[in-house]
PDB file of C-alpha atoms in Angstrom:
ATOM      1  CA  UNK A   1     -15.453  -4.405  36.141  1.00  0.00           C
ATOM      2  CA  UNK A   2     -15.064  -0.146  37.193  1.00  0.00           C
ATOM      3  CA  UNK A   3     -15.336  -1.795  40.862  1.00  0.00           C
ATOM      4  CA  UNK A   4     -11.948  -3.765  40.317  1.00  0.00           C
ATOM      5  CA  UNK A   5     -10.219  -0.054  39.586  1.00  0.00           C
ATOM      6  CA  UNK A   6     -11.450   0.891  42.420  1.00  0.00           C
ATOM      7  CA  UNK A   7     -10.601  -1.727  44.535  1.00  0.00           C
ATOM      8  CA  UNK A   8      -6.778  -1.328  43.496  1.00  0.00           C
ATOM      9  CA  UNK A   9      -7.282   2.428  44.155  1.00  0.00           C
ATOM     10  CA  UNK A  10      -8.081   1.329  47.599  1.00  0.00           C
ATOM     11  CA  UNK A  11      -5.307  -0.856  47.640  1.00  0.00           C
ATOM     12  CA  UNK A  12      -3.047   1.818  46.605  1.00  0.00           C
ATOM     13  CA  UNK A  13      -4.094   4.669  49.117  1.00  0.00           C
ATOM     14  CA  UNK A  14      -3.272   1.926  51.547  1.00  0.00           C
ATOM     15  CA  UNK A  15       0.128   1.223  50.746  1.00  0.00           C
ATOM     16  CA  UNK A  16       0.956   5.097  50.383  1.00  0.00           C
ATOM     17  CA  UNK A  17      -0.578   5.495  53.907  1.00  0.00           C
ATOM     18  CA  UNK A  18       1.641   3.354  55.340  1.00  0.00           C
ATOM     19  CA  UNK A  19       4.474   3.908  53.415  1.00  0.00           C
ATOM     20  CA  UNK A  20       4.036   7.047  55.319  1.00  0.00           C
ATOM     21  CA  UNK A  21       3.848   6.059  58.821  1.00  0.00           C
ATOM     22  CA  UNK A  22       7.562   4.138  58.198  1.00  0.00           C
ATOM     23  CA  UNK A  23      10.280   6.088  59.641  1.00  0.00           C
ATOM     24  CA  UNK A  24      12.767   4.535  57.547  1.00  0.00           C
ATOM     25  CA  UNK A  25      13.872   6.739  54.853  1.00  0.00           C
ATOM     26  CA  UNK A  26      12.540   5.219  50.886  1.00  0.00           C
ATOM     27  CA  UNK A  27      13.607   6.572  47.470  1.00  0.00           C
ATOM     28  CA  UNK A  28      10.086   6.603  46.435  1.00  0.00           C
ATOM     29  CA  UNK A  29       6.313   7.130  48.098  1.00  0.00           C
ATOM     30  CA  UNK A  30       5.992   3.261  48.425  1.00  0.00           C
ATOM     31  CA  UNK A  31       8.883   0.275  49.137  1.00  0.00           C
ATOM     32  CA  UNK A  32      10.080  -1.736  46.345  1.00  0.00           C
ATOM     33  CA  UNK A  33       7.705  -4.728  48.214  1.00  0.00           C
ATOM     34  CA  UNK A  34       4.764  -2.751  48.522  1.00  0.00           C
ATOM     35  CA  UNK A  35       5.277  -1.643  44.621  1.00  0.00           C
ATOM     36  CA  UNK A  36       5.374  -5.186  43.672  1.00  0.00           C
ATOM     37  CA  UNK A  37       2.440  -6.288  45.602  1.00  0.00           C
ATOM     38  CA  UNK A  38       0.490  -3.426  43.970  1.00  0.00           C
ATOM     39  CA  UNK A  39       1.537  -4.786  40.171  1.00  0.00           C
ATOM     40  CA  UNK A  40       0.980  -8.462  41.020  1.00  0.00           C
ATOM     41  CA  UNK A  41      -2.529  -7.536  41.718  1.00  0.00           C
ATOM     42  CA  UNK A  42      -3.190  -5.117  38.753  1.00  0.00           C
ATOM     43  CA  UNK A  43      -2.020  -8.463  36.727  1.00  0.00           C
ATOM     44  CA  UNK A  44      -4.125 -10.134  38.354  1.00  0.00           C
ATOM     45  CA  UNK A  45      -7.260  -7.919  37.953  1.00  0.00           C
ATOM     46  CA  UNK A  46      -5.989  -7.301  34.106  1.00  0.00           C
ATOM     47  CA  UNK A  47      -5.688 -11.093  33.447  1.00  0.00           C
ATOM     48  CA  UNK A  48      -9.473 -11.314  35.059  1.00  0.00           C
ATOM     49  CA  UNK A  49     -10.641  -8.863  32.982  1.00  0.00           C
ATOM     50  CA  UNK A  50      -9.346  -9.667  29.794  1.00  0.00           C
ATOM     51  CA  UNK A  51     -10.455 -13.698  30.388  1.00  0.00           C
ATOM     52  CA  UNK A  52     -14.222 -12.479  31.103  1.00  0.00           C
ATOM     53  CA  UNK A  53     -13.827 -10.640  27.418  1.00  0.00           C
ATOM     54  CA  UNK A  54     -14.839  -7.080  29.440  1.00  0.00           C
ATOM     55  CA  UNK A  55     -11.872  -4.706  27.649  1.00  0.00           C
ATOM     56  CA  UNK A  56     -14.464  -2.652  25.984  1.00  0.00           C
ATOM     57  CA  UNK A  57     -15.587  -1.234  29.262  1.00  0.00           C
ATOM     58  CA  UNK A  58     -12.267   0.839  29.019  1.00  0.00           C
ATOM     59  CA  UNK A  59     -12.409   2.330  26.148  1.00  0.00           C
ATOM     60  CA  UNK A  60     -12.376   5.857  27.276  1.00  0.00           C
ATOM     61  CA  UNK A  61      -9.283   4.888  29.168  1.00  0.00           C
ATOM     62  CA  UNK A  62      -6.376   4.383  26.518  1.00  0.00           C
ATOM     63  CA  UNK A  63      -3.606   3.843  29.339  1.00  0.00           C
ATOM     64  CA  UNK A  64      -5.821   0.657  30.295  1.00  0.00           C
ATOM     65  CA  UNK A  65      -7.256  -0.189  27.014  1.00  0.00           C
ATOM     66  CA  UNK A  66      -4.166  -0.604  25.082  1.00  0.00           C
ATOM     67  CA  UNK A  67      -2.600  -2.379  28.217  1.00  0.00           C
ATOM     68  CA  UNK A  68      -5.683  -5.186  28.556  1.00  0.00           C
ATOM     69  CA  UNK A  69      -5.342  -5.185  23.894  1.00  0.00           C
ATOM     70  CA  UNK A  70      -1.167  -5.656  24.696  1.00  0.00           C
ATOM     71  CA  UNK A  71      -2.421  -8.347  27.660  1.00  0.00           C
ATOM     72  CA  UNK A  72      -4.667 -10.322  25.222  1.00  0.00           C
ATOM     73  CA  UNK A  73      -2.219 -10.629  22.424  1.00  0.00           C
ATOM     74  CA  UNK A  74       0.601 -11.807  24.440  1.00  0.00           C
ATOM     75  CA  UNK A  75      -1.232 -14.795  25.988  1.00  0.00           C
ATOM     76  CA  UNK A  76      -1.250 -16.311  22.533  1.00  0.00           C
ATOM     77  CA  UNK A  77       2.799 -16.676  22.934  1.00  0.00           C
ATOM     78  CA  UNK A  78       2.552 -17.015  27.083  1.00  0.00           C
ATOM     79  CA  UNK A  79       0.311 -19.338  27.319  1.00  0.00           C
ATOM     80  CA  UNK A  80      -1.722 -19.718  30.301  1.00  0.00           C
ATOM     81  CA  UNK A  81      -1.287 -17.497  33.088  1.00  0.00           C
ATOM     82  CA  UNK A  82       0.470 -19.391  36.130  1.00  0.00           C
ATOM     83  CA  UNK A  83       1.401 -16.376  38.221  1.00  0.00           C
ATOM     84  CA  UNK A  84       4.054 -13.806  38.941  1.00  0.00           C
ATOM     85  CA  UNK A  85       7.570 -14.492  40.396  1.00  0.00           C
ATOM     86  CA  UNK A  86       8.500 -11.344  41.997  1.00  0.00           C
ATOM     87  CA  UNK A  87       9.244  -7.886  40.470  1.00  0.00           C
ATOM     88  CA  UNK A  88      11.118  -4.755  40.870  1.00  0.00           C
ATOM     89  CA  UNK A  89      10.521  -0.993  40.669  1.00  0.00           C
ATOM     90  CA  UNK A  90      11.803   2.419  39.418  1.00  0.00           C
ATOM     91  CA  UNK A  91      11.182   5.712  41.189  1.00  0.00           C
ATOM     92  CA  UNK A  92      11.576   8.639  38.755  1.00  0.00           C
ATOM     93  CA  UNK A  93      10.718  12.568  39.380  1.00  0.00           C
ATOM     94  CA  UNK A  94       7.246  12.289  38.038  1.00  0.00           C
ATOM     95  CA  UNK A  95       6.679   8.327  37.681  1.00  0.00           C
ATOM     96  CA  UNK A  96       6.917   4.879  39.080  1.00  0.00           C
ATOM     97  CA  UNK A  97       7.554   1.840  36.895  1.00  0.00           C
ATOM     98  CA  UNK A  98       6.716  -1.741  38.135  1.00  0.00           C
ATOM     99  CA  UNK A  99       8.118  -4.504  36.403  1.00  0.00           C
ATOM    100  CA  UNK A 100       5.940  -7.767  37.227  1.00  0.00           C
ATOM    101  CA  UNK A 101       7.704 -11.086  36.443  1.00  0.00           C
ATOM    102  CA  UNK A 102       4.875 -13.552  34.958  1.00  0.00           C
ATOM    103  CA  UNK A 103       4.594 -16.981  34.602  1.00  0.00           C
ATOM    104  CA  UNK A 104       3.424 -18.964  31.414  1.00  0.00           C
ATOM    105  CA  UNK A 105       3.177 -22.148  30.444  1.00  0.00           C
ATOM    106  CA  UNK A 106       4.392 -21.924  27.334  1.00  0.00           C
ATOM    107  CA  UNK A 107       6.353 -18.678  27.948  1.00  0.00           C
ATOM    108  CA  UNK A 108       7.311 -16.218  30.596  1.00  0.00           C
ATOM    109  CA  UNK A 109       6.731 -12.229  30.227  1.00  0.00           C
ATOM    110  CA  UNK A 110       7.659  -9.028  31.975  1.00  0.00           C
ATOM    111  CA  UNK A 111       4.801  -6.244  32.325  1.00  0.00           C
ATOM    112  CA  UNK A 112       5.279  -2.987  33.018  1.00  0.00           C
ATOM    113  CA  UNK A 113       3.159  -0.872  34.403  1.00  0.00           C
ATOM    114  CA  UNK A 114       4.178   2.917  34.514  1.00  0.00           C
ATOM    115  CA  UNK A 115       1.897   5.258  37.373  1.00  0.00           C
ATOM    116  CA  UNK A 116       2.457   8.780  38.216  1.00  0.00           C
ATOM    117  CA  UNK A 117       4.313   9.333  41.413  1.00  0.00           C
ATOM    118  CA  UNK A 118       0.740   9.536  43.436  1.00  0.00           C
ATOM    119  CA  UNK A 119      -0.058   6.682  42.243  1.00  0.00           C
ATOM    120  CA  UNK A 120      -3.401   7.107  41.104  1.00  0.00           C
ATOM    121  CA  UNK A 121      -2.967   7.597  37.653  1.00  0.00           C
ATOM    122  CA  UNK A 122      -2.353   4.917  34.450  1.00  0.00           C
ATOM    123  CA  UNK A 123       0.205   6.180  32.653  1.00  0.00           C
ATOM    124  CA  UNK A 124       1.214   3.087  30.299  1.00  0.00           C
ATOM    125  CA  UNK A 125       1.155  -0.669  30.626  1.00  0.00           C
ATOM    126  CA  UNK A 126       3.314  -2.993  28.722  1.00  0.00           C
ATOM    127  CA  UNK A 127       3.612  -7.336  28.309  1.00  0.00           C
ATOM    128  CA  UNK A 128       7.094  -7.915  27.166  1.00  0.00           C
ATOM    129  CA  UNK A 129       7.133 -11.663  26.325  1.00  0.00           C
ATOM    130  CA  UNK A 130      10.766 -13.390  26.614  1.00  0.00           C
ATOM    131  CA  UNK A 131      11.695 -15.636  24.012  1.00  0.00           C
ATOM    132  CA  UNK A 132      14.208 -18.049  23.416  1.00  0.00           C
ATOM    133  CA  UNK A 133      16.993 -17.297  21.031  1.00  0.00           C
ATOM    134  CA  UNK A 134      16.416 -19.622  18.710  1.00  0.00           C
ATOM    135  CA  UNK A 135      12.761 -18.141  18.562  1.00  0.00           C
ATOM    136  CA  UNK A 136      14.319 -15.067  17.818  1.00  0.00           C
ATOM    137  CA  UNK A 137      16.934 -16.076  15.584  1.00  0.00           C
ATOM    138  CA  UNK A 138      13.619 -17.724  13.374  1.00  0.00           C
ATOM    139  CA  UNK A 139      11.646 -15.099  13.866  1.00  0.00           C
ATOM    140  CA  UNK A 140      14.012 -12.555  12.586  1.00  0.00           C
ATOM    141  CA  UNK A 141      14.964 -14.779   9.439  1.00  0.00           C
ATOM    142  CA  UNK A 142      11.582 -15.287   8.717  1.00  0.00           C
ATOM    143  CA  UNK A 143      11.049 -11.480   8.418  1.00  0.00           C
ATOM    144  CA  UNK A 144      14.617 -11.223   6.028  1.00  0.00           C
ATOM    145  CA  UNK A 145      12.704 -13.675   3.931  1.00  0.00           C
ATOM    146  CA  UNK A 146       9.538 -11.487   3.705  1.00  0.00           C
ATOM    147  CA  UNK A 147      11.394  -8.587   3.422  1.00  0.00           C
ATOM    148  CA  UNK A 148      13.595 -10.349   0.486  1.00  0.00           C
ATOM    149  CA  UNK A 149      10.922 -11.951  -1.350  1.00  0.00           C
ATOM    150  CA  UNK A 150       9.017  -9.021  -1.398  1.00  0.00           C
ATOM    151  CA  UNK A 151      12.021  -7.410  -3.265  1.00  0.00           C
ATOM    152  CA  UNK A 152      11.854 -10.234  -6.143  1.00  0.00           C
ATOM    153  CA  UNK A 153       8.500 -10.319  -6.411  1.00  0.00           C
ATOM    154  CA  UNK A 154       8.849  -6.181  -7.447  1.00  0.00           C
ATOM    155  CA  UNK A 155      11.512  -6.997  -9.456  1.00  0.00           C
ATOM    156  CA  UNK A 156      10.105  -9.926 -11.217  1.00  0.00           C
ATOM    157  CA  UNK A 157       7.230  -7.144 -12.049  1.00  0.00           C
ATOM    158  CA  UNK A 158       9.391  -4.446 -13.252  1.00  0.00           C
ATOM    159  CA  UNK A 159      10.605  -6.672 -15.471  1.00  0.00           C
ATOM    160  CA  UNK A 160       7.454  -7.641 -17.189  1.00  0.00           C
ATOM    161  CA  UNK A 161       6.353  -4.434 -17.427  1.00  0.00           C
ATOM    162  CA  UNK A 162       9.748  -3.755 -19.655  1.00  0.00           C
ATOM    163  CA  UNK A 163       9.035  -6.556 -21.351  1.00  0.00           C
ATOM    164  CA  UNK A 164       5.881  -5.690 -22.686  1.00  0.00           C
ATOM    165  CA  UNK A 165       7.753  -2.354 -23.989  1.00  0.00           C
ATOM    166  CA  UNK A 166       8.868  -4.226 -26.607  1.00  0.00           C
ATOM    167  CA  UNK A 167       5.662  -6.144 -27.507  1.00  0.00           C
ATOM    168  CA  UNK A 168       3.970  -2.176 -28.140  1.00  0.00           C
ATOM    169  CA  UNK A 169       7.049  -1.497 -30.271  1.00  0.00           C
ATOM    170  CA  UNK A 170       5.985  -4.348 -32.587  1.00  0.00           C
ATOM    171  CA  UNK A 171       2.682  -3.335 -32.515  1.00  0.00           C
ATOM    172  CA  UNK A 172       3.149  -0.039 -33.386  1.00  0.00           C
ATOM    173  CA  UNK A 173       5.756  -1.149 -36.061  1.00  0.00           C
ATOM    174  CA  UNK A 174       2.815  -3.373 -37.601  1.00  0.00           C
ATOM    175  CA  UNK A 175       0.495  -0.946 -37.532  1.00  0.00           C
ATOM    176  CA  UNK A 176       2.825   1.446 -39.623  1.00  0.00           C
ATOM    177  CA  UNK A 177       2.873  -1.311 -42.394  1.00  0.00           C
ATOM    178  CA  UNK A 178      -0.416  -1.540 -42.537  1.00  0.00           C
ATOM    179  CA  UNK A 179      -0.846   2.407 -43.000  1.00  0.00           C
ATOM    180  CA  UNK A 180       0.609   2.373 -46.326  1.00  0.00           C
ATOM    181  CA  UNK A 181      -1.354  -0.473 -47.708  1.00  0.00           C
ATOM    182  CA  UNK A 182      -4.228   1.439 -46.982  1.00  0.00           C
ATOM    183  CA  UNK A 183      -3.028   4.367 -48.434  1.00  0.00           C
ATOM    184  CA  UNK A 184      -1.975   2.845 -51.868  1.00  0.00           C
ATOM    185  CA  UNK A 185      -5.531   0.789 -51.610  1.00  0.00           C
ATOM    186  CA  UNK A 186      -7.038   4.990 -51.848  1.00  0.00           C
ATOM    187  CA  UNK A 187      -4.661   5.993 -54.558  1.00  0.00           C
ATOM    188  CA  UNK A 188      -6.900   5.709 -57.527  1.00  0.00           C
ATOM    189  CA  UNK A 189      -9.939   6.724 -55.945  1.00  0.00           C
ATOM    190  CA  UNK A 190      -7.457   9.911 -55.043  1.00  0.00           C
ATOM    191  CA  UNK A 191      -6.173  10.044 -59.046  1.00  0.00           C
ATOM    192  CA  UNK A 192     -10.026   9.565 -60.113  1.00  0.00           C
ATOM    193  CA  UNK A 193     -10.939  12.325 -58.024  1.00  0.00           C
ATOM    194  CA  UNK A 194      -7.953  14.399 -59.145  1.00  0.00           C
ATOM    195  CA  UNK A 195      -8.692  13.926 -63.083  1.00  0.00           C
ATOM    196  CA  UNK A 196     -12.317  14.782 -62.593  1.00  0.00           C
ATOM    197  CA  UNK A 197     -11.584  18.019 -60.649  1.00  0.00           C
ATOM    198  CA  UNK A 198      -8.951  18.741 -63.187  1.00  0.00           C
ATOM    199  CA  UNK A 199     -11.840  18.243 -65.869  1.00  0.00           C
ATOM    200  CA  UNK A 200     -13.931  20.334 -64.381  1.00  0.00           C
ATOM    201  CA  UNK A 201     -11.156  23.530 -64.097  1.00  0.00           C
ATOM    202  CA  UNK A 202     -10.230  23.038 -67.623  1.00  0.00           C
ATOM    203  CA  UNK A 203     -13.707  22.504 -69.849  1.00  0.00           C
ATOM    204  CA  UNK A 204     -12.549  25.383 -72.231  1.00  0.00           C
ATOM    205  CA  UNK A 205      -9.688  23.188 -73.055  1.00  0.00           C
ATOM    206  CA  UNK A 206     -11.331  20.033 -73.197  1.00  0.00           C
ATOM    207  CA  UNK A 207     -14.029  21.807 -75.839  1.00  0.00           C
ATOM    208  CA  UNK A 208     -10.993  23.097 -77.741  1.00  0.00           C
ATOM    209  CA  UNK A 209      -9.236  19.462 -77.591  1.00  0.00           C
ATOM    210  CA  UNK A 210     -12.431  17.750 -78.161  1.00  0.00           C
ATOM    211  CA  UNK A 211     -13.389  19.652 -81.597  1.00  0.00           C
ATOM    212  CA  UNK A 212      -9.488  19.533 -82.930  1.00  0.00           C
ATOM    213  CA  UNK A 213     -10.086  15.458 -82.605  1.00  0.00           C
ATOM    214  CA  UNK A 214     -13.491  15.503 -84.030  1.00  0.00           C
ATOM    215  CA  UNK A 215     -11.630  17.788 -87.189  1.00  0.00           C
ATOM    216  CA  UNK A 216      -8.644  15.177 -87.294  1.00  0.00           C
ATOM    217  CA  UNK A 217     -11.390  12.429 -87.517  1.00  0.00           C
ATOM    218  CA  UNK A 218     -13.426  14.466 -90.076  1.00  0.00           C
ATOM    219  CA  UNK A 219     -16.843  13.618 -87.753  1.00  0.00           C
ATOM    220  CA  UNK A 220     -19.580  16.514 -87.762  1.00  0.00           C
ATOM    221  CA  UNK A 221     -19.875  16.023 -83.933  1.00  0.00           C
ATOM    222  CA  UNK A 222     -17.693  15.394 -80.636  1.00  0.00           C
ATOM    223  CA  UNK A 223     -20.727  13.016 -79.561  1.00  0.00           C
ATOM    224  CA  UNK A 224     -18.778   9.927 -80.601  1.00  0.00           C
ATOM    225  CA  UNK A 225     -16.305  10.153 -78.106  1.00  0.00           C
ATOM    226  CA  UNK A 226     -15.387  11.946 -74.407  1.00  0.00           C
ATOM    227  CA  UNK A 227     -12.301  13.376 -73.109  1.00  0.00           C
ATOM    228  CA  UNK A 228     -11.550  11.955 -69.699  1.00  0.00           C
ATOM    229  CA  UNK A 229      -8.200  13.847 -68.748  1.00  0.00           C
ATOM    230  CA  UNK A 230      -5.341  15.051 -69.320  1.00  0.00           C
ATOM    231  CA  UNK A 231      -2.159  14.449 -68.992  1.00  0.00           C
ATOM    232  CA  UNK A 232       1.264  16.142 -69.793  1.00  0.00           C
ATOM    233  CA  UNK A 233       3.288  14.476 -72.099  1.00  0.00           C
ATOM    234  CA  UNK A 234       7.384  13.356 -70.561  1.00  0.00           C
ATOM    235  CA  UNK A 235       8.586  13.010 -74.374  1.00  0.00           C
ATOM    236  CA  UNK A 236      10.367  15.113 -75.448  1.00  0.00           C
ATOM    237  CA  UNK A 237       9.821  17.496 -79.044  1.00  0.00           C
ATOM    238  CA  UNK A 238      12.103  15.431 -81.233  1.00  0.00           C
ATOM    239  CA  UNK A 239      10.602  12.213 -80.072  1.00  0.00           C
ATOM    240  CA  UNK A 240       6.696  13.776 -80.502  1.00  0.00           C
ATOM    241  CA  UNK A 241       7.740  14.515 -84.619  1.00  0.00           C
TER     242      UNK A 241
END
């Protein structure tokens, strides 16, 4: 396929050759004719090459490779390719654009390829499919209703995600309930625990206690009975006479 570039760089070297030997005066190295001619058959040789599947070959050439990638994804809308119908071209100070008017059969395109002024360089190429207005008209409501439902779709997320705010709250309130069930379920192991360690910091007392009840009872011994705390009394002295 590297012999079809060079055939248009023949083709090119041509033109600017006798572009040269013209005495009438151009705006540009080349006539608008001989620029045409030159794009119809870079189309041409483009069209070949992406039909025969060969666009890897240019790889190391992005100018061509992204034109043939454009190329390939265009004929999905153009259709098949019928030709060109013409063209026209730009001289600027340091590049020349030819537009190439191509046939479909389902739609036409524009492509524009963009050389330096010596022609021998790729600068760009470009398929610019035309499409009816009501094409566009769809195609651009199509993307508002993307672009839209995407929006409610976020929304209608944001909005669970608040919802479940509230669920955690009642989770968290039932879990505080629970708390102090388990905490009154503890209380008399705590009191048990409390009475013995009291016992145990006051046996002098308990002695003293135990022997004034053994006296009161007139028993011998403090072995009939055990002292298991001790409280503080909440009557009052008239109420203990």
């Amino acid at each position: 396929m590297k012999k079809l570039l060079v055939i248009l760089g023949m083709i090119t070297c041509m033109a600017c050759l006798s572009a040269c030997g013209e005495e009438e005066a151009k705006s540009g190295p080349i006539s608008d004719e001989q620029a045409v001619q030159i794009g119809t058959t870079i189309v041409d040789q483009m069209n070949t090459i992406v039909s025969q599947g060969a666009i890897e070959q240019y790889v190391d050439q992005p100018a061509l490779y992204n034109g043939f990638q454009g190329w390939q994804s265009a004929l999905d809308d153009i259709g098949t390719y019928e030709g060109v119908s013409g063209g026209s071209v730009a001289f600027d100070e340091d590049e020349v654009a030819i537009t190439v008017n191509v046939l479909g059969s389902s739609h036409n395109a524009d492509v524009v390829i963009v050389l330096d002024n010596a022609l021998a360089t790729y600068i760009g190429i470009t398929t610019n499919v035309h499409y009816s207005t009501g094409e566009i008209m769809a195609k651009a409501g199509m993307n508002t209703v993307i672009g839209m439902g995407t929006v409610f779709v976020v929304l209608i997320l944001i909005s669970l995600i608040i919802s479940c705010f509230s669920l955690i709250s009642k989770l968290e309130g039932k879990q505080k309930k629970e708390e102090p069930a388990a905490a009154v379920a503890a209380s008399p192991v705590v009191e048990q625990t409390s009475a013995k360690e009291e016992l145990s910091d006051d046996t002098e007392l308990v002695a003293v206690i135990a022997a004034a009840i053994a006296a009161y009872e007139g028993a011998a011994s403090t072995d009939g009975f055990v002292v298991r705390s001790i409280r503080k009394s909440n009557k009052s002295k008239w109420q203990n006479a």
